[in-house]
Short mmCIF file of C-alpha atoms and ligand atoms in Angstrom, two decimals:
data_model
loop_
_atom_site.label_atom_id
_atom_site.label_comp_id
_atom_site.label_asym_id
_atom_site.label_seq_id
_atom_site.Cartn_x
_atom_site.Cartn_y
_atom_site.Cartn_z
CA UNK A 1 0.00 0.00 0.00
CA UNK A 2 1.85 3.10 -1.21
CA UNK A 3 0.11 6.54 -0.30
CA UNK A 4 3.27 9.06 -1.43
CA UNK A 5 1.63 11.65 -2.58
CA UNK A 6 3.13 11.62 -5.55
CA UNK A 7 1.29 10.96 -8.96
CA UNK A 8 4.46 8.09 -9.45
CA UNK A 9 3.51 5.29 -7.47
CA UNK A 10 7.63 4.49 -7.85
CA UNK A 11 8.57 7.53 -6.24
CA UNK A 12 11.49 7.46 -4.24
CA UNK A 13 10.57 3.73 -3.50
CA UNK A 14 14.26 1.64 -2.97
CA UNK A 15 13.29 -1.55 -3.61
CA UNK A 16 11.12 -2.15 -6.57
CA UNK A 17 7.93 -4.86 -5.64
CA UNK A 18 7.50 -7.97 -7.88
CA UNK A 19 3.98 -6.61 -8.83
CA UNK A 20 2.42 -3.55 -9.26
CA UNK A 21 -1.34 -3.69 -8.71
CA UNK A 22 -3.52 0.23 -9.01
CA UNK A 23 -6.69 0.78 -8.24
CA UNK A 24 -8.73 3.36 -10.18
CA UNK A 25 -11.72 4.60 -9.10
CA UNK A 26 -11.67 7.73 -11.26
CA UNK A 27 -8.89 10.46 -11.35
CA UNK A 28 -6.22 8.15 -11.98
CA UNK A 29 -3.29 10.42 -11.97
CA UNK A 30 -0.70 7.84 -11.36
CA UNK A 31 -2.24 5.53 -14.40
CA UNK A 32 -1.80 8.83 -15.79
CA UNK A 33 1.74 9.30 -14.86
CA UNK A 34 2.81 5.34 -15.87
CA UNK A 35 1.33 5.74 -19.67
CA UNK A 36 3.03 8.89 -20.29
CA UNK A 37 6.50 7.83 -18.97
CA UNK A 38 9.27 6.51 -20.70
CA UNK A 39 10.94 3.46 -20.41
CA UNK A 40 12.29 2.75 -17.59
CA UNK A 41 12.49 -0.81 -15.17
CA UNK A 42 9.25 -1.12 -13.70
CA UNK A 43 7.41 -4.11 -11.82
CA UNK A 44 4.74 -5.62 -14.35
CA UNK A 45 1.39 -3.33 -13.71
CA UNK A 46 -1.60 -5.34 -13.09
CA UNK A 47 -4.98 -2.30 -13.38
CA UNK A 48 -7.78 -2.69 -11.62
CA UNK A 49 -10.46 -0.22 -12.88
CA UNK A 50 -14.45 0.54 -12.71
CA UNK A 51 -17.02 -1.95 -14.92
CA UNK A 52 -17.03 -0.21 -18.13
CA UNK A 53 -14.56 2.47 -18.07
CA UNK A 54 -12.83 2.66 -21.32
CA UNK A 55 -10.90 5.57 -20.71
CA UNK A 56 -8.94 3.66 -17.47
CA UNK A 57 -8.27 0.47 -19.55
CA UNK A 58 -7.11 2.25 -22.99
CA UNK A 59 -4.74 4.40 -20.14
CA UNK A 60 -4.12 0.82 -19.08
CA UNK A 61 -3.09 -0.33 -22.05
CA UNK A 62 -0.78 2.89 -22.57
CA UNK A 63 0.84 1.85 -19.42
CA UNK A 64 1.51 -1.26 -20.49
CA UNK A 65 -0.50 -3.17 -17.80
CA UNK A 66 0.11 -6.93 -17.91
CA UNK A 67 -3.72 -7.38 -16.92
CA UNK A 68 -6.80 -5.16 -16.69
CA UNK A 69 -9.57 -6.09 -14.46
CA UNK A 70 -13.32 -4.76 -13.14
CA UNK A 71 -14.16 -4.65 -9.71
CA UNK A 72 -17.11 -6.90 -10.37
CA UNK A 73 -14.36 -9.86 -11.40
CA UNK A 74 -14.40 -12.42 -9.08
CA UNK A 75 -11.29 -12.54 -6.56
CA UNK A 76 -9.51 -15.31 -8.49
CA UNK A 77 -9.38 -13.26 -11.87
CA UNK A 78 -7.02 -11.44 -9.78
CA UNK A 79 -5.41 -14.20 -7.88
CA UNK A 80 -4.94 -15.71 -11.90
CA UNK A 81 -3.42 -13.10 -12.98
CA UNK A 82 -0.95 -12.79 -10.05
CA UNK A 83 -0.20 -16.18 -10.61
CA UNK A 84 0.68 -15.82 -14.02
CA UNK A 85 2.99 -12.96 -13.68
CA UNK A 86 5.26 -14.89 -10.74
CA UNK A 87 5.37 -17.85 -13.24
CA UNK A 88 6.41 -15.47 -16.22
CA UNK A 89 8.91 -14.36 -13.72
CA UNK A 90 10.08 -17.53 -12.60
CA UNK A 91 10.18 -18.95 -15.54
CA UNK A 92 12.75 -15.82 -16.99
CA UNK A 93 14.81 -16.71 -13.62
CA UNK A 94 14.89 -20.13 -14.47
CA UNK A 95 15.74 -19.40 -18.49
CA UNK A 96 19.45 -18.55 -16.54
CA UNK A 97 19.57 -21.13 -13.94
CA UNK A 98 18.34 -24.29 -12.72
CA UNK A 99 16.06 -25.21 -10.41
CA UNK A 100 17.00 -25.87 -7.37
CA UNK A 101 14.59 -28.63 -5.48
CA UNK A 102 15.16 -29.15 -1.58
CA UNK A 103 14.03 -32.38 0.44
CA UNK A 104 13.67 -32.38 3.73
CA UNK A 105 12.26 -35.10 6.25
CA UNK A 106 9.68 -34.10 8.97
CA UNK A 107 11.32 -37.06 10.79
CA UNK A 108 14.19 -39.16 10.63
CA UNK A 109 13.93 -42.19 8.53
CA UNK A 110 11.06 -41.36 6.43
CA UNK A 111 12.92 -41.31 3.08
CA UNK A 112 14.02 -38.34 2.01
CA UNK A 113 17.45 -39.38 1.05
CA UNK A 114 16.28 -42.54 -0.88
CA UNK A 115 13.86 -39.67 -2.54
CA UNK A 116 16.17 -37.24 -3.11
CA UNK A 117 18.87 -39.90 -4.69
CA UNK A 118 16.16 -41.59 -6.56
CA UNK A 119 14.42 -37.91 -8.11
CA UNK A 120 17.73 -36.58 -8.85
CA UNK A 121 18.72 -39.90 -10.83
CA UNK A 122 15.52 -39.51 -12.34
CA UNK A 123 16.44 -35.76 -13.08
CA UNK A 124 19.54 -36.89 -15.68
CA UNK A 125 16.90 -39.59 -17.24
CA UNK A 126 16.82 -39.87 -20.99
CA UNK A 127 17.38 -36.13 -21.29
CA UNK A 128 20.62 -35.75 -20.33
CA UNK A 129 19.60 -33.46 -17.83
CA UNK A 130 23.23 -31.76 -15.90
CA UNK A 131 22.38 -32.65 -11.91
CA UNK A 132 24.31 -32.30 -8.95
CA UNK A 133 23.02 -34.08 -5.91
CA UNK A 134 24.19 -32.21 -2.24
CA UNK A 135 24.28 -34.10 0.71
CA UNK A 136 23.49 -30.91 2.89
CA UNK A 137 23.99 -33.33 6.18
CA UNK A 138 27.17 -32.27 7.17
CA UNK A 139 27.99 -33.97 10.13
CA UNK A 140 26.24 -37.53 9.57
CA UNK A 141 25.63 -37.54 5.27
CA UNK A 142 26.23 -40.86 3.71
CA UNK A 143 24.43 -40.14 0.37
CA UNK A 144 27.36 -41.69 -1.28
CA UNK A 145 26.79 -45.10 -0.38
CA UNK A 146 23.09 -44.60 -1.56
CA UNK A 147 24.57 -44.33 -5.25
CA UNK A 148 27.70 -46.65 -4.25
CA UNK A 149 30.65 -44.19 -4.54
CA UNK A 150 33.58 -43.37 -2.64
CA UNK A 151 34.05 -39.41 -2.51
CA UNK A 152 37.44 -38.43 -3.13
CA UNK A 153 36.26 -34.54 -2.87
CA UNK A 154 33.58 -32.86 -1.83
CA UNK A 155 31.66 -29.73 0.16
CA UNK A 156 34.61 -29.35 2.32
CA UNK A 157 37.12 -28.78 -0.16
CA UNK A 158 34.48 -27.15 -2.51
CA UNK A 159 33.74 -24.51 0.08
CA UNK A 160 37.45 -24.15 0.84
CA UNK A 161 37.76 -23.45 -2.76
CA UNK A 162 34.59 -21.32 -3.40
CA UNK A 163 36.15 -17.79 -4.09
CA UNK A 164 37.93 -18.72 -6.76
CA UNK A 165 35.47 -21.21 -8.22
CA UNK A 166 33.72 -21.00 -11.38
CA UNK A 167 32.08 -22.85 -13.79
CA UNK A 168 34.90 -24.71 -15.40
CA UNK A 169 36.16 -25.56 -11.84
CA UNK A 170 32.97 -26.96 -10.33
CA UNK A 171 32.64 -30.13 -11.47
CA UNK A 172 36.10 -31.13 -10.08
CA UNK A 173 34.62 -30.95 -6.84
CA UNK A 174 31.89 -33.50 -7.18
CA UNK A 175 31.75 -37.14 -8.17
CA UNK A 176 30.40 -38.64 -11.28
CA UNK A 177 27.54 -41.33 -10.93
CA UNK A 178 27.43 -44.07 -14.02
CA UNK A 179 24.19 -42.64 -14.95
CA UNK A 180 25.75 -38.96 -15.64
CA UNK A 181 24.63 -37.59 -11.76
CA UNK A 182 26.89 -35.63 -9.94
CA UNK A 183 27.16 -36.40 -6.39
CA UNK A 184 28.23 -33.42 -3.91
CA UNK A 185 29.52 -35.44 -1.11
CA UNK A 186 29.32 -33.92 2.51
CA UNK A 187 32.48 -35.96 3.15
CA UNK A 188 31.77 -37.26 6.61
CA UNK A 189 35.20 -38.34 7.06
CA UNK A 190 35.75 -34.86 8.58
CA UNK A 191 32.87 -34.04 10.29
CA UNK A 192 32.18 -30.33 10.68
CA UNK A 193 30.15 -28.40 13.32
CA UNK A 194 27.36 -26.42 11.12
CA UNK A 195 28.83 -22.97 12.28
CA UNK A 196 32.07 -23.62 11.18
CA UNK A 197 30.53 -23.12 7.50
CA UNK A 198 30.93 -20.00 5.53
CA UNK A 199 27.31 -18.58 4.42
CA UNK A 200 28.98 -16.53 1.94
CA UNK A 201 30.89 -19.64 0.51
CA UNK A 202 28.17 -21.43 0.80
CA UNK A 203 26.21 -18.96 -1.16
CA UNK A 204 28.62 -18.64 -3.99
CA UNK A 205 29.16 -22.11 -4.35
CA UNK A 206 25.04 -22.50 -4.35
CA UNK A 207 25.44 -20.12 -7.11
CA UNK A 208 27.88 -21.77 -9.31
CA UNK A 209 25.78 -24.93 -9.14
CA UNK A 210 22.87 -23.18 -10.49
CA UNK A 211 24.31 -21.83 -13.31
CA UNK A 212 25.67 -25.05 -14.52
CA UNK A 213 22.95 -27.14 -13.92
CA UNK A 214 19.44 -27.99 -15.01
CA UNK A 215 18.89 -29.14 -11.07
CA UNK A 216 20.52 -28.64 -7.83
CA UNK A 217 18.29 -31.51 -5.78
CA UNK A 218 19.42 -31.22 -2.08
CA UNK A 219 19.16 -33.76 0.42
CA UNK A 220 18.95 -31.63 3.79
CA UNK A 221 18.86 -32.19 7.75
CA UNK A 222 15.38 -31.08 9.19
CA UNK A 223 17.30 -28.67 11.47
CA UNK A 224 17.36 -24.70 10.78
CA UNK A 225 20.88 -23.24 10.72
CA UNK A 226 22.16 -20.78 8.54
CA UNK A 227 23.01 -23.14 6.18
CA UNK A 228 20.06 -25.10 5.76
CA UNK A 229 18.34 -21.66 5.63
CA UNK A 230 20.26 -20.70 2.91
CA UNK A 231 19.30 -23.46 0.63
CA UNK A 232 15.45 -23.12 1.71
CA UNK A 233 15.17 -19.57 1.53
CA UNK A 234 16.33 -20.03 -2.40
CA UNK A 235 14.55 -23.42 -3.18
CA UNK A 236 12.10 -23.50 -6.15
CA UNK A 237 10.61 -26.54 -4.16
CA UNK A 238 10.86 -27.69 -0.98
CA UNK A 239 9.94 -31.63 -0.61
CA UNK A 240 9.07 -32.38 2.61
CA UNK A 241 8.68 -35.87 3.15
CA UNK A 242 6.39 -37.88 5.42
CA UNK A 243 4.76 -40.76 6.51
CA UNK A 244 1.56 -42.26 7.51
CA UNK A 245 1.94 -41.42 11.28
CA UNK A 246 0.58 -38.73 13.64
CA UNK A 247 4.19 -37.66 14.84
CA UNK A 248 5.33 -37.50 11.07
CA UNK A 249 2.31 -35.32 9.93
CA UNK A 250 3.05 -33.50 13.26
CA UNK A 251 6.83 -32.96 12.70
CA UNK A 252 5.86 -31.58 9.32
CA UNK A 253 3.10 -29.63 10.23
CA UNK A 254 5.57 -27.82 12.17
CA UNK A 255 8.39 -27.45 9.75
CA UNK A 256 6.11 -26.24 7.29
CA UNK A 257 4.93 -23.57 9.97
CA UNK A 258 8.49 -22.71 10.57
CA UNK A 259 9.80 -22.89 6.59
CA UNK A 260 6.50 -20.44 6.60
CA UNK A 261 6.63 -18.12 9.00
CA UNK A 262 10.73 -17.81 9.66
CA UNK A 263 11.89 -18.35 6.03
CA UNK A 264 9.29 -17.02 3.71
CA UNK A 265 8.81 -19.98 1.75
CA UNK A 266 5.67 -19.76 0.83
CA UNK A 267 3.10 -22.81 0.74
CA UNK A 268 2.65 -23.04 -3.24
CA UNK A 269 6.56 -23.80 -3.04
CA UNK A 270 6.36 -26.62 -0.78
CA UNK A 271 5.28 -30.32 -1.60
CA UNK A 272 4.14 -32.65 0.45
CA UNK A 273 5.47 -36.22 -0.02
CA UNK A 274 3.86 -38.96 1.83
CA UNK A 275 6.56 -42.04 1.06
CA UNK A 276 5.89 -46.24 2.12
CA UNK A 277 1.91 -45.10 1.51
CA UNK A 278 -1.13 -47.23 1.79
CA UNK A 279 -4.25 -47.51 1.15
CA UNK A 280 -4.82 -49.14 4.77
CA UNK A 281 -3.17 -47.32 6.91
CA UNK A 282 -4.31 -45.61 9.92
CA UNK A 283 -3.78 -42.40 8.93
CA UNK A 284 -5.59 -41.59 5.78
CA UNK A 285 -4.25 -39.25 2.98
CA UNK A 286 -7.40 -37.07 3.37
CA UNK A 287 -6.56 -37.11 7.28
CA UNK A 288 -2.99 -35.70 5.82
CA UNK A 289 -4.27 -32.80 3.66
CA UNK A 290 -6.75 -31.99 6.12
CA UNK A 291 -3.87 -31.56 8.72
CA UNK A 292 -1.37 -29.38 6.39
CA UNK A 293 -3.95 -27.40 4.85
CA UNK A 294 -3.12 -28.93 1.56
CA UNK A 295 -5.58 -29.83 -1.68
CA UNK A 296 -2.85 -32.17 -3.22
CA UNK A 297 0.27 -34.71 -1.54
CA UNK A 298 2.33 -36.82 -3.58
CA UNK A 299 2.51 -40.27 -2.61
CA UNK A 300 5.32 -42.91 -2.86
CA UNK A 301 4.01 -46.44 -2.13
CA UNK A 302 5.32 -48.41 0.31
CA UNK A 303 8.01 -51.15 -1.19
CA UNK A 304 10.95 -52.30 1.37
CA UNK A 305 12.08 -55.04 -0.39
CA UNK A 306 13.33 -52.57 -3.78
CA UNK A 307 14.12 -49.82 -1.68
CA UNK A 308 16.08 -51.82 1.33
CA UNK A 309 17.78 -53.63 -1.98
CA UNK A 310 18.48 -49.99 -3.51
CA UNK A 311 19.94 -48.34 -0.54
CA UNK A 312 22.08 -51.27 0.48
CA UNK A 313 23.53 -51.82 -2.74
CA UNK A 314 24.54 -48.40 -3.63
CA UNK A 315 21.97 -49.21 -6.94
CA UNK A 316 19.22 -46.57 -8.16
CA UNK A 317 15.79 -48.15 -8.21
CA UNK A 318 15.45 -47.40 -12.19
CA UNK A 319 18.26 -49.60 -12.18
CA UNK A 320 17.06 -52.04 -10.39
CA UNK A 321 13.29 -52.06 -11.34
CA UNK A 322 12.11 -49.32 -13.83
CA UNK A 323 8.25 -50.65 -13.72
CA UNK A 324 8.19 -50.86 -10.30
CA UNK A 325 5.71 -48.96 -8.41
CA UNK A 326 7.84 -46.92 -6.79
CA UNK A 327 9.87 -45.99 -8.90
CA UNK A 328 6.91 -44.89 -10.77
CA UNK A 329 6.34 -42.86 -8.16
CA UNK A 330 9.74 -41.10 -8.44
CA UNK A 331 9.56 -40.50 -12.42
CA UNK A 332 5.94 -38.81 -12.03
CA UNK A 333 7.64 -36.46 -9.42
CA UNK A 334 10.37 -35.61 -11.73
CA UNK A 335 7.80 -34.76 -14.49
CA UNK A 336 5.99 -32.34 -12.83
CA UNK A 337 9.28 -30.74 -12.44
CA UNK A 338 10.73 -31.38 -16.39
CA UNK A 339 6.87 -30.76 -18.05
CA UNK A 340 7.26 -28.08 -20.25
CA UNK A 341 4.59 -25.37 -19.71
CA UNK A 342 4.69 -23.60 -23.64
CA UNK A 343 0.85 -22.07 -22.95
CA UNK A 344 0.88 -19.04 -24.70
CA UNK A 345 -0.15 -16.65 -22.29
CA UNK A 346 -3.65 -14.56 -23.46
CA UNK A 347 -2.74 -10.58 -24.04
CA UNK A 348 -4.16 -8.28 -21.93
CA UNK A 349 -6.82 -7.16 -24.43
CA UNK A 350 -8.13 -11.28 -25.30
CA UNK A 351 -8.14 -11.49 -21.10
CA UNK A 352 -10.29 -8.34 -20.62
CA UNK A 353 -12.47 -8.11 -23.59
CA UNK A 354 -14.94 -10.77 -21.95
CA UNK A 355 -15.43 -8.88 -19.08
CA UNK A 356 -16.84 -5.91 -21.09
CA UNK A 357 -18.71 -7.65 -23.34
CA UNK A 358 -20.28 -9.44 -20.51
CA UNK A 359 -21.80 -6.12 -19.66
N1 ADP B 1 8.98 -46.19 -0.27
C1 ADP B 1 9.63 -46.95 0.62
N2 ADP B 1 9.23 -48.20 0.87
C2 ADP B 1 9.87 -48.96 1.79
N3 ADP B 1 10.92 -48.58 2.49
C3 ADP B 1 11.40 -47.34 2.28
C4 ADP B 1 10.77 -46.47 1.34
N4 ADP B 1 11.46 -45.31 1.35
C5 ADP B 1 12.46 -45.44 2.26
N5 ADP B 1 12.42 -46.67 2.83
C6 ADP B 1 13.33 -47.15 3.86
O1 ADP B 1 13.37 -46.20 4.91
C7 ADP B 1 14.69 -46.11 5.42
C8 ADP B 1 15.05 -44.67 5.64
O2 ADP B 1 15.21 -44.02 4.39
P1 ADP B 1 16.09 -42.72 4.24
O3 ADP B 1 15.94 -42.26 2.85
O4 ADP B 1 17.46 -42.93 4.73
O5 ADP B 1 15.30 -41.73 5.23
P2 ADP B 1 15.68 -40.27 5.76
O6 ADP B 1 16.69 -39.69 4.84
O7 ADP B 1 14.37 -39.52 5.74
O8 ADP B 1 16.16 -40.42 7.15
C9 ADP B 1 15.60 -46.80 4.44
O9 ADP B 1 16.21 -47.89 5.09
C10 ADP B 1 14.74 -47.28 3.32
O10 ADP B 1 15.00 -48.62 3.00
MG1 MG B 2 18.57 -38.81 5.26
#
């Protein structure tokens, strides 16, 4: 809500919002103001104007609103059109860098590194995907032995190196699966104590990955520290995996409360996995959704004799079993991250003509 008495709406603001949204009920001086401009960086302008006022949406239009709406639209023309825009813009942020997908158990030992190994695999697939796998778990991470190598290198020596890193550098500090997956080790030969961990290496190094990868998938520790928070905070999705049991859906009830209300990361960005489902259980699926205020989870049946087989032979499940269940699970997670979404978005005018011709 910006009141600056100014007819710029932009005036002297420092930090320019992701959206901007006017209201005009009549004398719309800063409509005004935005048409007659030049160019110059502004948010994308989302109008929202009386039923029937031409002169508002042609000014609109002038402006070079993304949207125009009436104030008889129902609220989720809006909420539409605010969705579109933060896909538009994630989707130019992603046209530079990959996408960086964190899981995270509510509770130890429900799966999220066999997910996180398994999705990542899945990531490379047939595509040829580039994807680095980080075992965030510093202290205690054995992702290694999920894909059966022995790290010669890894975040230690990759954060020791970070300054001077770039992208022809990177991959030396990561090992290469079989399958094309690159494995960032947490090397728990040395264990390290969280704060001994540089955020700002950390955040260059997080950096680097991106830009030389279609998908940074990170296996992390439940626990908030700065580094954890760091990877969270820029997650395009955060996994959070579960199981069918009142002090999983618990545990993640209150993660997601905390990823929420401490970190920002808001709820559209956070899945809900519910791993070793079935149907029978106690706990229902719609006792699940019900509990994290959710309309969708994805679910990953229950199969111990593949996944005890995968994890203790260092051996993805594709490998193992590609028609499997489960790992049918995995490879309809990874394509709701891979499917393409080439929708040409309407223009303003196709999106707003309806509206006045419903009048
Ligand atoms: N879908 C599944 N079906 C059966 N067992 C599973 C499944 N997913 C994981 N497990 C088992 O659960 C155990 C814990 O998995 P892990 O990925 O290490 O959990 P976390 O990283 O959450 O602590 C493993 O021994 C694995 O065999
Ligand atoms: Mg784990």
């Amino acid at each position: 809500m910006l009141s600056n008495g100014h007819a710029d709406p932009l005036h002297d603001v420092s930090t320019l919002p992701d959206i901007l949204l006017l209201h005009c009920t009549g004398g719309d001086s800063e409509l005004e103001f935005l048409a007659n401009q030049g160019v110059r960086e502004q948010p994308p302008l989302i109008v929202c104007g009386r039923d029937g006022d031409t002169v508002t949406m042609r000014l609109a239009m002038r402006a070079g609103a993304r949207d125009y709406l009436t104030e008889s639209m129902p609220k989720q023309d809006l909420l539409n059109s605010i969705q579109r825009i933060r896909d538009e813009t994630a989707r130019h942020r992603h046209a530079e860098h990959g996408k960086l997908i964190v899981v995270v158990n509510g509770k130890g030992g429900s799966g999220a590194s066999m997910i996180a190994t398994n999705l990542a695999h899945s990531l490379v697939g047939d595509e040829g995907n580039e994807v680095t796998l980080v075992d965030l778990d510093l202290q205690f991470g054995g992702l290694c032995r999920y894909l059966d190598i022995s790290p010669e290198v890894g975040m230690m020596q990759a954060l020791e190196s970070a300054t001077e890193m770039d992208e022809m550098s990177a991959d030396a500090y990561t090992c290469r699966h079989s399958s094309g997956l690159k494995l960032m080790a947490a090397q728990s030969k040395q264990p390290v104590m969280p704060r001994g961990v540089s955020i700002e290496r950390l955040e260059a190094l997080l950096k680097v990955y991106l830009s030389i990868n279609d998908f940074v998938v990170v296996d992390s520790p439940a626990h908030l520290d700065p580094a954890t928070a760091l990877f969270f905070d820029k997650a395009d999705h955060v996994f959070v995996v579960v199981q069918q049991s009142l002090p999983h859906v618990q545990d993640a009830a209150r993660l997601m409360q905390i990823l929420g209300s401490e970190l920002g990361v808001s709820r559209d960005r956070m899945v809900v996995i519910v791993n070793r489902f079935t149907k029978n259980a106690e706990v229902e699926i719609g006792d699940i959704k019900k509990a994290l205020r959710l309309n969708s989870v994805h679910t990953v049946p229950n199969h111990y004799k593949l996944a005890s087989e995968s994890i203790n032979t260092g051996v993805p499940l594709a490998d193992i079993s590609s028609s499997a269940g489960l790992t049918k699970s995995i490879r309809r997670l990874k394509d709701s991250l891979v499917e393409p979404d080439d929708s040409p978005n309407p223009t303003l005018l196709e999106r707003s003509l309806p509206s006045f011709l419903r009048r």
